[in-house]
Amino acid sequence: MPQSATRQFKILLAAGLFLFFAGCLLLVPFPGHKSLIAVRCLGLLILAVAGARNRSLTFWIFFAMLAGLELGLDAPAFATQLRFLSDIFLRLIKVIVAPLILGTLITGIAGHGDLRKVGRIGWKSLVYFEAVTTIALFLGVAAINLTKAGEGLVIPASAQTPPDTAPLHWTDFVLHIFPENIVKSVAENQILQVAVFAILFAIALTRVPEQIQKPILNFAESLTQVMFRFTNLVMYFAPIGVGAAMAYTVGHMGIAVLLPLGKLLFTAYGALLTFLLCVLLPIAILARIPLKRFLGAVAEPATIAFATSTSEAALPRAMECMEAFGVPRRIVAFVIPAGYSFNLDGSTLYLALASIFVAQAAGIHMSWPQQLLMVLTLMLTSKGIAGVPRATLLVLLASAASFHLPTEPIFVILGVDALIDMARTSVNVTGNCLASAVIARWENELAVPTPD
């Protein structure tokens, strides 16, 4: 976009947001005043003009959320009839989950060839990935338990899914992890069973001759790419689904639903910032990574990730920048692509945070053992979701189904998901760039001087 067009877009965006939110804030002293409807609609019109100049799916999802909010405020009776549109979107998303998890896990594990050939770099990378993402998951759980952002969101009784009150013994859970019929697991959307099957299948695939392995691996890679494209197609329907979900929610529950969303937004940004300062920064210091040079190297790919909300857009530049930073090409070529399946720090933190938010919104108390169980589940199901913007929605819906949580709060979350997505995607890219530097230092192959 030319610089003048970018400036016009920013002016229109600022003017539209100002008018819309001014019209919302003035509802407190002047509830139901008709002139405020005109002010908000004018703001939406200006935002629509801005969107026509910047054809961004993220923008239109955000716009649809605001339009749905307006519809829910002005015509609640009509807005509550639009739920079928959000249900269509939900069904389209759910059908993607199992094939995408199967394809990404199989290609992520078996796609690098014989596991024995991956060698030292492979196991060091995987140990690092799992350690850091586990910390991210626990940090997300701690943050949402501290702020309790979801407790102010009241879900109507008719929309709630009653929790399973029967006590679940730990042996029952362990047994439930392992599939007895993979087709049945896919049909029932038992995503943990699908993930376990994919992991075992990928390990077995590395143990067969190459001529047998190659066709299956090619099929898994093709399945993954097709499901990514499938998700891209479905995401074109996202503005309609999100707008309808927001309209239904506000029309059914009122504008009070927005306060928990603000708390969720600040909780997510606070947790991501804490992760950067209290986890990634100490790792960089312990690995003796030159911070100033690293920040200079990672700035561009992280900015691309923030602007596009997709890690894949930053992948080529991230690999190029880290190689220029001093990480050997063979380490960059393995660690960063593998990290896109196994080291999604920002996304895993957000998934843990959002899953507990959904439980809080539904009034379902989850004990610490249950939350730990959810974290362990997310450790498996969160792999391989960096390819598509907002793909964390797939895993979040799968987790909600596995733990008998309602889906309505997830659609409410979509109202601020685009804003959170930019930050978590930047953290994903930064974490993967740091991982390549740490592994290179661990191998004594980082071609930069050790900081004093």
Tab-separated table of C-alpha atoms in Angstrom:
chain	number	residue	atom	x	y	z
A	1	MET	CA	0.000	0.000	0.000
A	2	PRO	CA	1.458	3.440	-0.949
A	3	GLN	CA	2.442	5.721	1.909
A	4	SER	CA	-0.349	8.234	1.190
A	5	ALA	CA	-2.957	5.449	1.141
A	6	THR	CA	-1.568	4.098	4.416
A	7	ARG	CA	-1.896	7.540	5.999
A	8	GLN	CA	-5.494	7.878	4.755
A	9	PHE	CA	-6.312	4.425	6.118
A	10	LYS	CA	-4.946	5.332	9.556
A	11	ILE	CA	-6.905	8.589	9.627
A	12	LEU	CA	-10.139	6.856	8.650
A	13	LEU	CA	-9.471	4.047	11.130
A	14	ALA	CA	-8.843	6.478	13.997
A	15	ALA	CA	-11.921	8.578	13.139
A	16	GLY	CA	-14.199	5.546	12.815
A	17	LEU	CA	-13.023	3.964	16.067
A	18	PHE	CA	-13.351	7.276	17.922
A	19	LEU	CA	-16.935	7.808	16.790
A	20	PHE	CA	-17.988	4.216	17.432
A	21	PHE	CA	-16.512	3.884	20.910
A	22	ALA	CA	-17.605	7.405	21.868
A	23	GLY	CA	-21.129	6.344	20.976
A	24	CYS	CA	-20.709	3.227	23.130
A	25	LEU	CA	-19.276	5.057	26.154
A	26	LEU	CA	-22.047	7.676	26.074
A	27	LEU	CA	-24.560	4.861	26.544
A	28	VAL	CA	-23.770	4.988	30.260
A	29	PRO	CA	-25.105	8.542	30.900
A	30	PHE	CA	-27.569	8.487	27.956
A	31	PRO	CA	-28.891	4.926	27.548
A	32	GLY	CA	-30.941	4.318	24.412
A	33	HIS	CA	-30.455	7.821	22.978
A	34	LYS	CA	-31.147	7.665	19.217
A	35	SER	CA	-28.458	10.185	18.265
A	36	LEU	CA	-25.852	7.778	19.660
A	37	ILE	CA	-27.033	5.142	17.176
A	38	ALA	CA	-26.342	7.613	14.342
A	39	VAL	CA	-22.870	8.366	15.760
A	40	ARG	CA	-21.962	4.661	15.998
A	41	CYS	CA	-23.328	3.900	12.534
A	42	LEU	CA	-21.310	6.796	11.098
A	43	GLY	CA	-18.234	5.345	12.780
A	44	LEU	CA	-18.965	1.946	11.215
A	45	LEU	CA	-19.436	3.544	7.797
A	46	ILE	CA	-16.046	5.275	8.046
A	47	LEU	CA	-14.452	1.980	9.149
A	48	ALA	CA	-16.028	0.220	6.148
A	49	VAL	CA	-14.512	2.845	3.820
A	50	ALA	CA	-11.140	2.303	5.523
A	51	GLY	CA	-11.513	-1.472	5.112
A	52	ALA	CA	-12.188	-1.073	1.389
A	53	ARG	CA	-8.758	0.580	1.121
A	54	ASN	CA	-7.009	-2.157	3.132
A	55	ARG	CA	-8.279	-5.616	2.258
A	56	SER	CA	-7.203	-7.380	5.432
A	57	LEU	CA	-9.124	-10.351	6.808
A	58	THR	CA	-8.060	-9.400	10.329
A	59	PHE	CA	-9.547	-5.935	9.839
A	60	TRP	CA	-12.834	-7.305	8.540
A	61	ILE	CA	-13.120	-9.748	11.445
A	62	PHE	CA	-12.611	-6.821	13.803
A	63	PHE	CA	-15.144	-4.748	11.825
A	64	ALA	CA	-17.657	-7.595	11.903
A	65	MET	CA	-17.263	-7.805	15.669
A	66	LEU	CA	-18.130	-4.104	15.983
A	67	ALA	CA	-21.027	-4.421	13.521
A	68	GLY	CA	-22.339	-7.399	15.472
A	69	LEU	CA	-22.084	-5.384	18.668
A	70	GLU	CA	-24.112	-2.582	17.081
A	71	LEU	CA	-26.738	-4.996	15.783
A	72	GLY	CA	-27.023	-6.629	19.200
A	73	LEU	CA	-27.543	-3.226	20.826
A	74	ASP	CA	-30.045	-1.852	18.312
A	75	ALA	CA	-32.004	-4.949	17.262
A	76	PRO	CA	-31.566	-7.634	19.949
A	77	ALA	CA	-34.580	-9.663	18.807
A	78	PHE	CA	-33.200	-9.971	15.260
A	79	ALA	CA	-29.620	-10.462	16.500
A	80	THR	CA	-30.564	-13.528	18.547
A	81	GLN	CA	-31.837	-15.191	15.343
A	82	LEU	CA	-28.380	-15.032	13.734
A	83	ARG	CA	-26.881	-17.783	15.847
A	84	PHE	CA	-27.206	-20.272	12.973
A	85	LEU	CA	-24.479	-18.343	11.087
A	86	SER	CA	-22.022	-18.736	13.959
A	87	ASP	CA	-23.015	-22.419	14.222
A	88	ILE	CA	-22.161	-22.890	10.529
A	89	PHE	CA	-18.744	-21.382	11.168
A	90	LEU	CA	-18.300	-23.642	14.213
A	91	ARG	CA	-19.106	-26.753	12.182
A	92	LEU	CA	-16.706	-25.778	9.404
A	93	ILE	CA	-13.941	-25.248	11.965
A	94	LYS	CA	-14.593	-28.509	13.790
A	95	VAL	CA	-14.325	-30.579	10.618
A	96	ILE	CA	-10.758	-29.298	10.116
A	97	VAL	CA	-9.342	-30.234	13.521
A	98	ALA	CA	-8.619	-33.959	13.314
A	99	PRO	CA	-7.143	-34.030	9.755
A	100	LEU	CA	-4.981	-30.989	10.511
A	101	ILE	CA	-3.617	-32.472	13.759
A	102	LEU	CA	-2.927	-35.779	11.995
A	103	GLY	CA	-1.101	-34.155	9.100
A	104	THR	CA	0.965	-31.653	11.092
A	105	LEU	CA	2.124	-34.118	13.758
A	106	ILE	CA	3.051	-36.835	11.248
A	107	THR	CA	5.002	-34.453	9.010
A	108	GLY	CA	6.504	-32.626	11.993
A	109	ILE	CA	7.946	-35.816	13.501
A	110	ALA	CA	8.620	-38.003	10.466
A	111	GLY	CA	9.261	-35.274	7.927
A	112	HIS	CA	12.877	-34.808	8.981
A	113	GLY	CA	13.770	-38.358	8.052
A	114	ASP	CA	15.083	-41.126	10.298
A	115	LEU	CA	14.983	-39.889	13.891
A	116	ARG	CA	18.435	-41.400	14.430
A	117	LYS	CA	19.796	-39.222	11.633
A	118	VAL	CA	18.398	-36.093	13.209
A	119	GLY	CA	20.808	-36.829	16.036
A	120	ARG	CA	21.963	-34.521	18.741
A	121	ILE	CA	20.386	-31.329	17.358
A	122	GLY	CA	17.018	-33.063	17.161
A	123	TRP	CA	16.745	-34.231	20.741
A	124	LYS	CA	18.224	-31.024	22.123
A	125	SER	CA	15.690	-28.994	20.158
A	126	LEU	CA	12.743	-31.113	21.254
A	127	VAL	CA	13.787	-30.997	24.919
A	128	TYR	CA	14.146	-27.219	24.696
A	129	PHE	CA	10.812	-26.828	22.878
A	130	GLU	CA	8.855	-28.897	25.375
A	131	ALA	CA	10.473	-27.214	28.397
A	132	VAL	CA	9.754	-23.675	27.174
A	133	THR	CA	6.221	-24.347	25.902
A	134	THR	CA	5.353	-26.084	29.177
A	135	ILE	CA	6.465	-22.984	31.084
A	136	ALA	CA	4.316	-20.892	28.719
A	137	LEU	CA	1.280	-23.087	29.388
A	138	PHE	CA	1.676	-22.856	33.166
A	139	LEU	CA	2.197	-19.099	32.930
A	140	GLY	CA	-1.056	-18.769	30.973
A	141	VAL	CA	-2.933	-20.811	33.584
A	142	ALA	CA	-1.437	-18.745	36.418
A	143	ALA	CA	-2.305	-15.432	34.703
A	144	ILE	CA	-5.980	-16.241	34.135
A	145	ASN	CA	-6.355	-17.669	37.650
A	146	LEU	CA	-4.875	-14.443	39.001
A	147	THR	CA	-7.129	-12.043	37.078
A	148	LYS	CA	-10.210	-14.330	36.840
A	149	ALA	CA	-11.178	-12.407	33.699
A	150	GLY	CA	-13.885	-14.877	32.671
A	151	GLU	CA	-15.889	-14.712	35.885
A	152	GLY	CA	-17.723	-11.553	34.837
A	153	LEU	CA	-19.044	-13.144	31.648
A	154	VAL	CA	-22.467	-14.638	32.301
A	155	ILE	CA	-23.535	-17.325	29.834
A	156	PRO	CA	-27.282	-18.000	29.667
A	157	ALA	CA	-28.310	-21.303	31.245
A	158	SER	CA	-29.702	-22.540	27.925
A	159	ALA	CA	-26.334	-21.995	26.262
A	160	GLN	CA	-24.262	-23.809	28.824
A	161	THR	CA	-23.123	-27.361	28.479
A	162	PRO	CA	-23.488	-29.009	31.872
A	163	PRO	CA	-20.168	-30.332	33.129
A	164	ASP	CA	-19.613	-34.024	33.538
A	165	THR	CA	-20.287	-34.501	37.239
A	166	ALA	CA	-19.152	-38.107	37.392
A	167	PRO	CA	-15.705	-38.342	38.992
A	168	LEU	CA	-13.012	-39.314	36.519
A	169	HIS	CA	-10.400	-41.626	37.983
A	170	TRP	CA	-6.864	-41.113	36.737
A	171	THR	CA	-6.792	-44.639	35.313
A	172	ASP	CA	-9.886	-43.818	33.245
A	173	PHE	CA	-8.157	-40.774	31.811
A	174	VAL	CA	-4.980	-42.702	30.970
A	175	LEU	CA	-7.082	-45.361	29.254
A	176	HIS	CA	-9.030	-42.662	27.392
A	177	ILE	CA	-5.799	-41.236	25.931
A	178	PHE	CA	-5.232	-44.282	23.739
A	179	PRO	CA	-7.540	-44.822	20.753
A	180	GLU	CA	-9.192	-48.154	20.070
A	181	ASN	CA	-10.409	-47.057	16.645
A	182	ILE	CA	-8.866	-44.035	14.929
A	183	VAL	CA	-11.920	-43.546	12.696
A	184	LYS	CA	-14.117	-43.445	15.790
A	185	SER	CA	-11.726	-40.992	17.470
A	186	VAL	CA	-11.867	-38.687	14.445
A	187	ALA	CA	-15.665	-38.967	14.193
A	188	GLU	CA	-16.097	-38.123	17.887
A	189	ASN	CA	-13.487	-35.338	17.706
A	190	GLN	CA	-11.405	-36.992	20.439
A	191	ILE	CA	-8.426	-34.842	19.587
A	192	LEU	CA	-6.089	-36.211	22.274
A	193	GLN	CA	-6.554	-39.732	20.920
A	194	VAL	CA	-5.919	-38.437	17.401
A	195	ALA	CA	-2.711	-36.719	18.577
A	196	VAL	CA	-1.432	-39.867	20.331
A	197	PHE	CA	-2.159	-41.952	17.245
A	198	ALA	CA	-0.352	-39.427	15.022
A	199	ILE	CA	2.731	-39.409	17.260
A	200	LEU	CA	2.981	-43.204	17.410
A	201	PHE	CA	2.264	-43.473	13.686
A	202	ALA	CA	4.988	-40.923	12.856
A	203	ILE	CA	7.548	-42.731	15.024
A	204	ALA	CA	6.660	-46.020	13.330
A	205	LEU	CA	6.927	-44.318	9.949
A	206	THR	CA	10.553	-43.365	10.635
A	207	ARG	CA	11.372	-47.060	11.159
A	208	VAL	CA	10.324	-48.335	7.738
A	209	PRO	CA	12.378	-48.237	4.515
A	210	GLU	CA	12.385	-44.965	2.615
A	211	GLN	CA	10.496	-46.359	-0.405
A	212	ILE	CA	7.607	-47.331	1.903
A	213	GLN	CA	7.836	-44.188	4.021
A	214	LYS	CA	7.849	-41.660	1.184
A	215	PRO	CA	4.301	-42.147	-0.220
A	216	ILE	CA	2.722	-41.946	3.252
A	217	LEU	CA	4.806	-38.927	4.197
A	218	ASN	CA	3.872	-37.247	0.909
A	219	PHE	CA	0.206	-37.960	1.646
A	220	ALA	CA	0.525	-36.502	5.157
A	221	GLU	CA	2.242	-33.409	3.781
A	222	SER	CA	-0.422	-33.061	1.085
A	223	LEU	CA	-3.166	-33.499	3.696
A	224	THR	CA	-1.580	-30.789	5.840
A	225	GLN	CA	-1.299	-28.330	2.962
A	226	VAL	CA	-4.868	-29.030	1.804
A	227	MET	CA	-6.225	-28.532	5.325
A	228	PHE	CA	-4.303	-25.255	5.593
A	229	ARG	CA	-5.981	-24.119	2.363
A	230	PHE	CA	-9.305	-25.452	3.663
A	231	THR	CA	-8.821	-23.335	6.788
A	232	ASN	CA	-8.021	-20.300	4.656
A	233	LEU	CA	-11.299	-20.802	2.785
A	234	VAL	CA	-13.262	-21.191	6.014
A	235	MET	CA	-11.635	-18.056	7.448
A	236	TYR	CA	-13.235	-16.025	4.644
A	237	PHE	CA	-16.516	-16.851	6.391
A	238	ALA	CA	-15.027	-15.783	9.732
A	239	PRO	CA	-16.284	-12.162	9.619
A	240	ILE	CA	-19.854	-13.398	9.164
A	241	GLY	CA	-19.511	-16.054	11.856
A	242	VAL	CA	-17.828	-13.684	14.317
A	243	GLY	CA	-20.267	-10.856	13.606
A	244	ALA	CA	-23.261	-13.151	14.065
A	245	ALA	CA	-21.785	-14.592	17.274
A	246	MET	CA	-21.192	-11.118	18.702
A	247	ALA	CA	-24.670	-9.945	17.672
A	248	TYR	CA	-26.279	-12.991	19.300
A	249	THR	CA	-24.190	-12.647	22.464
A	250	VAL	CA	-24.855	-8.916	22.969
A	251	GLY	CA	-28.492	-9.233	21.957
A	252	HIS	CA	-28.937	-12.091	24.424
A	253	MET	CA	-26.770	-10.825	27.308
A	254	GLY	CA	-26.334	-7.078	26.815
A	255	ILE	CA	-23.286	-4.829	26.550
A	256	ALA	CA	-21.952	-5.969	29.945
A	257	VAL	CA	-20.276	-8.844	28.063
A	258	LEU	CA	-17.527	-6.458	26.872
A	259	LEU	CA	-15.903	-5.877	30.286
A	260	PRO	CA	-14.535	-9.433	30.605
A	261	LEU	CA	-13.145	-9.124	27.055
A	262	GLY	CA	-11.115	-6.083	28.087
A	263	LYS	CA	-9.830	-7.980	31.124
A	264	LEU	CA	-8.932	-10.934	28.879
A	265	LEU	CA	-7.049	-8.658	26.475
A	266	PHE	CA	-4.967	-7.077	29.250
A	267	THR	CA	-4.402	-10.478	30.886
A	268	ALA	CA	-3.103	-11.940	27.612
A	269	TYR	CA	-0.769	-9.015	26.856
A	270	GLY	CA	0.470	-8.970	30.455
A	271	ALA	CA	1.170	-12.718	30.393
A	272	LEU	CA	2.963	-12.519	27.020
A	273	LEU	CA	5.099	-9.615	28.221
A	274	THR	CA	5.897	-11.513	31.425
A	275	PHE	CA	6.914	-14.528	29.335
A	276	LEU	CA	9.268	-12.391	27.243
A	277	LEU	CA	10.911	-10.733	30.265
A	278	CYS	CA	10.900	-13.602	32.770
A	279	VAL	CA	11.439	-16.620	30.511
A	280	LEU	CA	12.963	-15.771	27.125
A	281	LEU	CA	15.236	-12.995	28.436
A	282	PRO	CA	16.811	-15.179	31.182
A	283	ILE	CA	17.263	-17.994	28.624
A	284	ALA	CA	19.097	-15.596	26.289
A	285	ILE	CA	21.293	-14.389	29.167
A	286	LEU	CA	22.075	-17.940	30.352
A	287	ALA	CA	22.924	-18.983	26.779
A	288	ARG	CA	25.170	-15.881	26.489
A	289	ILE	CA	23.316	-14.541	23.448
A	290	PRO	CA	24.326	-10.951	22.551
A	291	LEU	CA	21.015	-9.241	23.309
A	292	LYS	CA	21.462	-6.087	21.241
A	293	ARG	CA	22.457	-7.998	18.118
A	294	PHE	CA	19.709	-10.573	18.654
A	295	LEU	CA	17.037	-7.900	19.034
A	296	GLY	CA	18.265	-6.271	15.827
A	297	ALA	CA	18.101	-9.620	14.009
A	298	VAL	CA	14.655	-10.584	15.261
A	299	ALA	CA	13.006	-7.158	14.923
A	300	GLU	CA	11.983	-7.490	11.271
A	301	PRO	CA	10.504	-11.033	11.341
A	302	ALA	CA	8.704	-10.253	14.616
A	303	THR	CA	7.235	-7.096	13.077
A	304	ILE	CA	6.077	-9.037	10.008
A	305	ALA	CA	4.444	-11.589	12.300
A	306	PHE	CA	2.725	-8.838	14.303
A	307	ALA	CA	1.376	-7.120	11.203
A	308	THR	CA	0.175	-10.279	9.415
A	309	SER	CA	-0.828	-12.376	12.456
A	310	THR	CA	0.757	-15.437	10.845
A	311	SER	CA	4.100	-16.987	11.684
A	312	GLU	CA	4.509	-18.439	8.198
A	313	ALA	CA	4.742	-14.987	6.653
A	314	ALA	CA	7.823	-14.329	8.786
A	315	LEU	CA	9.457	-17.743	8.280
A	316	PRO	CA	11.720	-16.976	5.275
A	317	ARG	CA	12.931	-13.700	6.783
A	318	ALA	CA	13.423	-15.271	10.207
A	319	MET	CA	15.662	-17.985	8.772
A	320	GLU	CA	17.614	-15.446	6.739
A	321	CYS	CA	18.089	-13.100	9.705
A	322	MET	CA	19.208	-15.839	12.098
A	323	GLU	CA	21.706	-17.172	9.588
A	324	ALA	CA	23.067	-13.644	9.199
A	325	PHE	CA	23.123	-13.394	13.008
A	326	GLY	CA	25.581	-16.291	13.143
A	327	VAL	CA	23.542	-19.486	13.465
A	328	PRO	CA	24.800	-22.180	11.035
A	329	ARG	CA	22.477	-22.929	8.141
A	330	ARG	CA	21.990	-26.604	9.071
A	331	ILE	CA	20.794	-25.597	12.557
A	332	VAL	CA	18.542	-22.824	11.239
A	333	ALA	CA	17.075	-25.190	8.627
A	334	PHE	CA	16.097	-27.711	11.291
A	335	VAL	CA	15.302	-25.721	14.428
A	336	ILE	CA	13.096	-22.917	13.059
A	337	PRO	CA	10.800	-25.088	10.858
A	338	ALA	CA	10.560	-27.692	13.642
A	339	GLY	CA	9.804	-24.907	16.087
A	340	TYR	CA	6.819	-23.933	13.951
A	341	SER	CA	5.296	-27.256	14.972
A	342	PHE	CA	6.697	-27.722	18.468
A	343	ASN	CA	7.692	-24.318	19.889
A	344	LEU	CA	4.677	-22.007	19.654
A	345	ASP	CA	5.267	-20.193	22.925
A	346	GLY	CA	2.762	-17.381	22.466
A	347	SER	CA	0.016	-19.623	21.090
A	348	THR	CA	0.353	-22.266	23.818
A	349	LEU	CA	0.293	-19.588	26.532
A	350	TYR	CA	-2.856	-18.112	25.018
A	351	LEU	CA	-4.527	-21.511	24.641
A	352	ALA	CA	-4.067	-22.293	28.332
A	353	LEU	CA	-5.305	-18.833	29.282
A	354	ALA	CA	-8.316	-18.912	26.951
A	355	SER	CA	-9.373	-22.445	27.945
A	356	ILE	CA	-9.570	-21.504	31.638
A	357	PHE	CA	-11.350	-18.265	30.625
A	358	VAL	CA	-14.045	-20.370	28.921
A	359	ALA	CA	-14.456	-22.498	32.055
A	360	GLN	CA	-14.690	-19.396	34.253
A	361	ALA	CA	-17.267	-17.834	31.923
A	362	ALA	CA	-19.360	-21.016	32.074
A	363	GLY	CA	-19.237	-21.051	35.865
A	364	ILE	CA	-17.388	-24.378	35.816
A	365	HIS	CA	-14.841	-24.693	38.613
A	366	MET	CA	-11.757	-26.580	37.480
A	367	SER	CA	-9.518	-27.928	40.211
A	368	TRP	CA	-5.758	-27.725	39.867
A	369	PRO	CA	-5.532	-31.415	38.818
A	370	GLN	CA	-8.128	-30.739	36.107
A	371	GLN	CA	-6.234	-27.661	34.949
A	372	LEU	CA	-3.005	-29.685	34.895
A	373	LEU	CA	-4.795	-32.291	32.806
A	374	MET	CA	-5.865	-29.574	30.376
A	375	VAL	CA	-2.278	-28.300	30.177
A	376	LEU	CA	-0.978	-31.792	29.365
A	377	THR	CA	-3.649	-32.122	26.671
A	378	LEU	CA	-2.739	-28.758	25.165
A	379	MET	CA	0.941	-29.789	25.095
A	380	LEU	CA	-0.028	-32.356	22.460
A	381	THR	CA	-2.865	-30.654	20.612
A	382	SER	CA	-1.177	-27.260	20.251
A	383	LYS	CA	1.526	-28.583	17.923
A	384	GLY	CA	1.552	-27.552	14.304
A	385	ILE	CA	-0.872	-24.608	14.419
A	386	ALA	CA	1.387	-21.827	13.147
A	387	GLY	CA	0.429	-22.150	9.493
A	388	VAL	CA	-2.840	-20.239	9.459
A	389	PRO	CA	-3.922	-17.006	11.167
A	390	ARG	CA	-6.163	-17.662	14.201
A	391	ALA	CA	-5.599	-21.427	13.913
A	392	THR	CA	-5.524	-21.569	17.733
A	393	LEU	CA	-9.315	-21.463	17.408
A	394	LEU	CA	-9.164	-25.072	16.153
A	395	VAL	CA	-7.348	-26.320	19.235
A	396	LEU	CA	-9.422	-24.175	21.590
A	397	LEU	CA	-12.661	-25.671	20.250
A	398	ALA	CA	-11.208	-29.172	20.456
A	399	SER	CA	-10.136	-28.589	24.084
A	400	ALA	CA	-13.582	-27.236	24.957
A	401	ALA	CA	-15.181	-30.386	23.535
A	402	SER	CA	-12.762	-32.657	25.399
A	403	PHE	CA	-13.454	-30.987	28.757
A	404	HIS	CA	-17.221	-30.478	28.288
A	405	LEU	CA	-16.988	-26.697	28.078
A	406	PRO	CA	-19.526	-24.549	26.161
A	407	THR	CA	-18.543	-22.959	22.855
A	408	GLU	CA	-20.404	-19.644	23.292
A	409	PRO	CA	-17.566	-17.962	25.271
A	410	ILE	CA	-15.143	-18.928	22.508
A	411	PHE	CA	-17.114	-16.886	19.993
A	412	VAL	CA	-17.116	-13.995	22.449
A	413	ILE	CA	-13.318	-14.309	22.645
A	414	LEU	CA	-13.144	-13.917	18.860
A	415	GLY	CA	-14.064	-10.273	19.396
A	416	VAL	CA	-10.557	-9.567	20.737
A	417	ASP	CA	-8.764	-12.570	19.252
A	418	ALA	CA	-7.385	-10.572	16.315
A	419	LEU	CA	-5.749	-8.101	18.733
A	420	ILE	CA	-4.259	-10.896	20.862
A	421	ASP	CA	-3.214	-12.867	17.765
A	422	MET	CA	-0.750	-10.190	16.682
A	423	ALA	CA	1.108	-10.310	20.011
A	424	ARG	CA	1.137	-14.080	20.405
A	425	THR	CA	2.353	-14.580	16.826
A	426	SER	CA	5.247	-12.175	17.423
A	427	VAL	CA	6.148	-14.142	20.561
A	428	ASN	CA	6.032	-17.378	18.500
A	429	VAL	CA	8.533	-16.000	15.991
A	430	THR	CA	10.797	-14.450	18.638
A	431	GLY	CA	10.824	-17.718	20.580
A	432	ASN	CA	11.781	-19.759	17.517
A	433	CYS	CA	14.566	-17.351	16.544
A	434	LEU	CA	15.935	-17.524	20.093
A	435	ALA	CA	15.682	-21.332	20.034
A	436	SER	CA	17.937	-21.533	16.972
A	437	ALA	CA	20.529	-19.311	18.668
A	438	VAL	CA	20.358	-21.311	21.922
A	439	ILE	CA	20.803	-24.651	20.133
A	440	ALA	CA	23.718	-23.209	18.145
A	441	ARG	CA	25.340	-22.017	21.394
A	442	TRP	CA	24.641	-25.428	22.964
A	443	GLU	CA	26.507	-26.985	20.019
A	444	ASN	CA	29.314	-24.384	20.322
A	445	GLU	CA	28.621	-23.292	16.751
A	446	LEU	CA	27.193	-19.813	17.237
A	447	ALA	CA	29.393	-17.500	15.153
A	448	VAL	CA	29.042	-14.422	17.338
A	449	PRO	CA	31.302	-13.317	20.185
A	450	THR	CA	30.209	-14.099	23.729
A	451	PRO	CA	28.997	-10.948	25.506
A	452	ASP	CA	31.189	-9.615	28.265
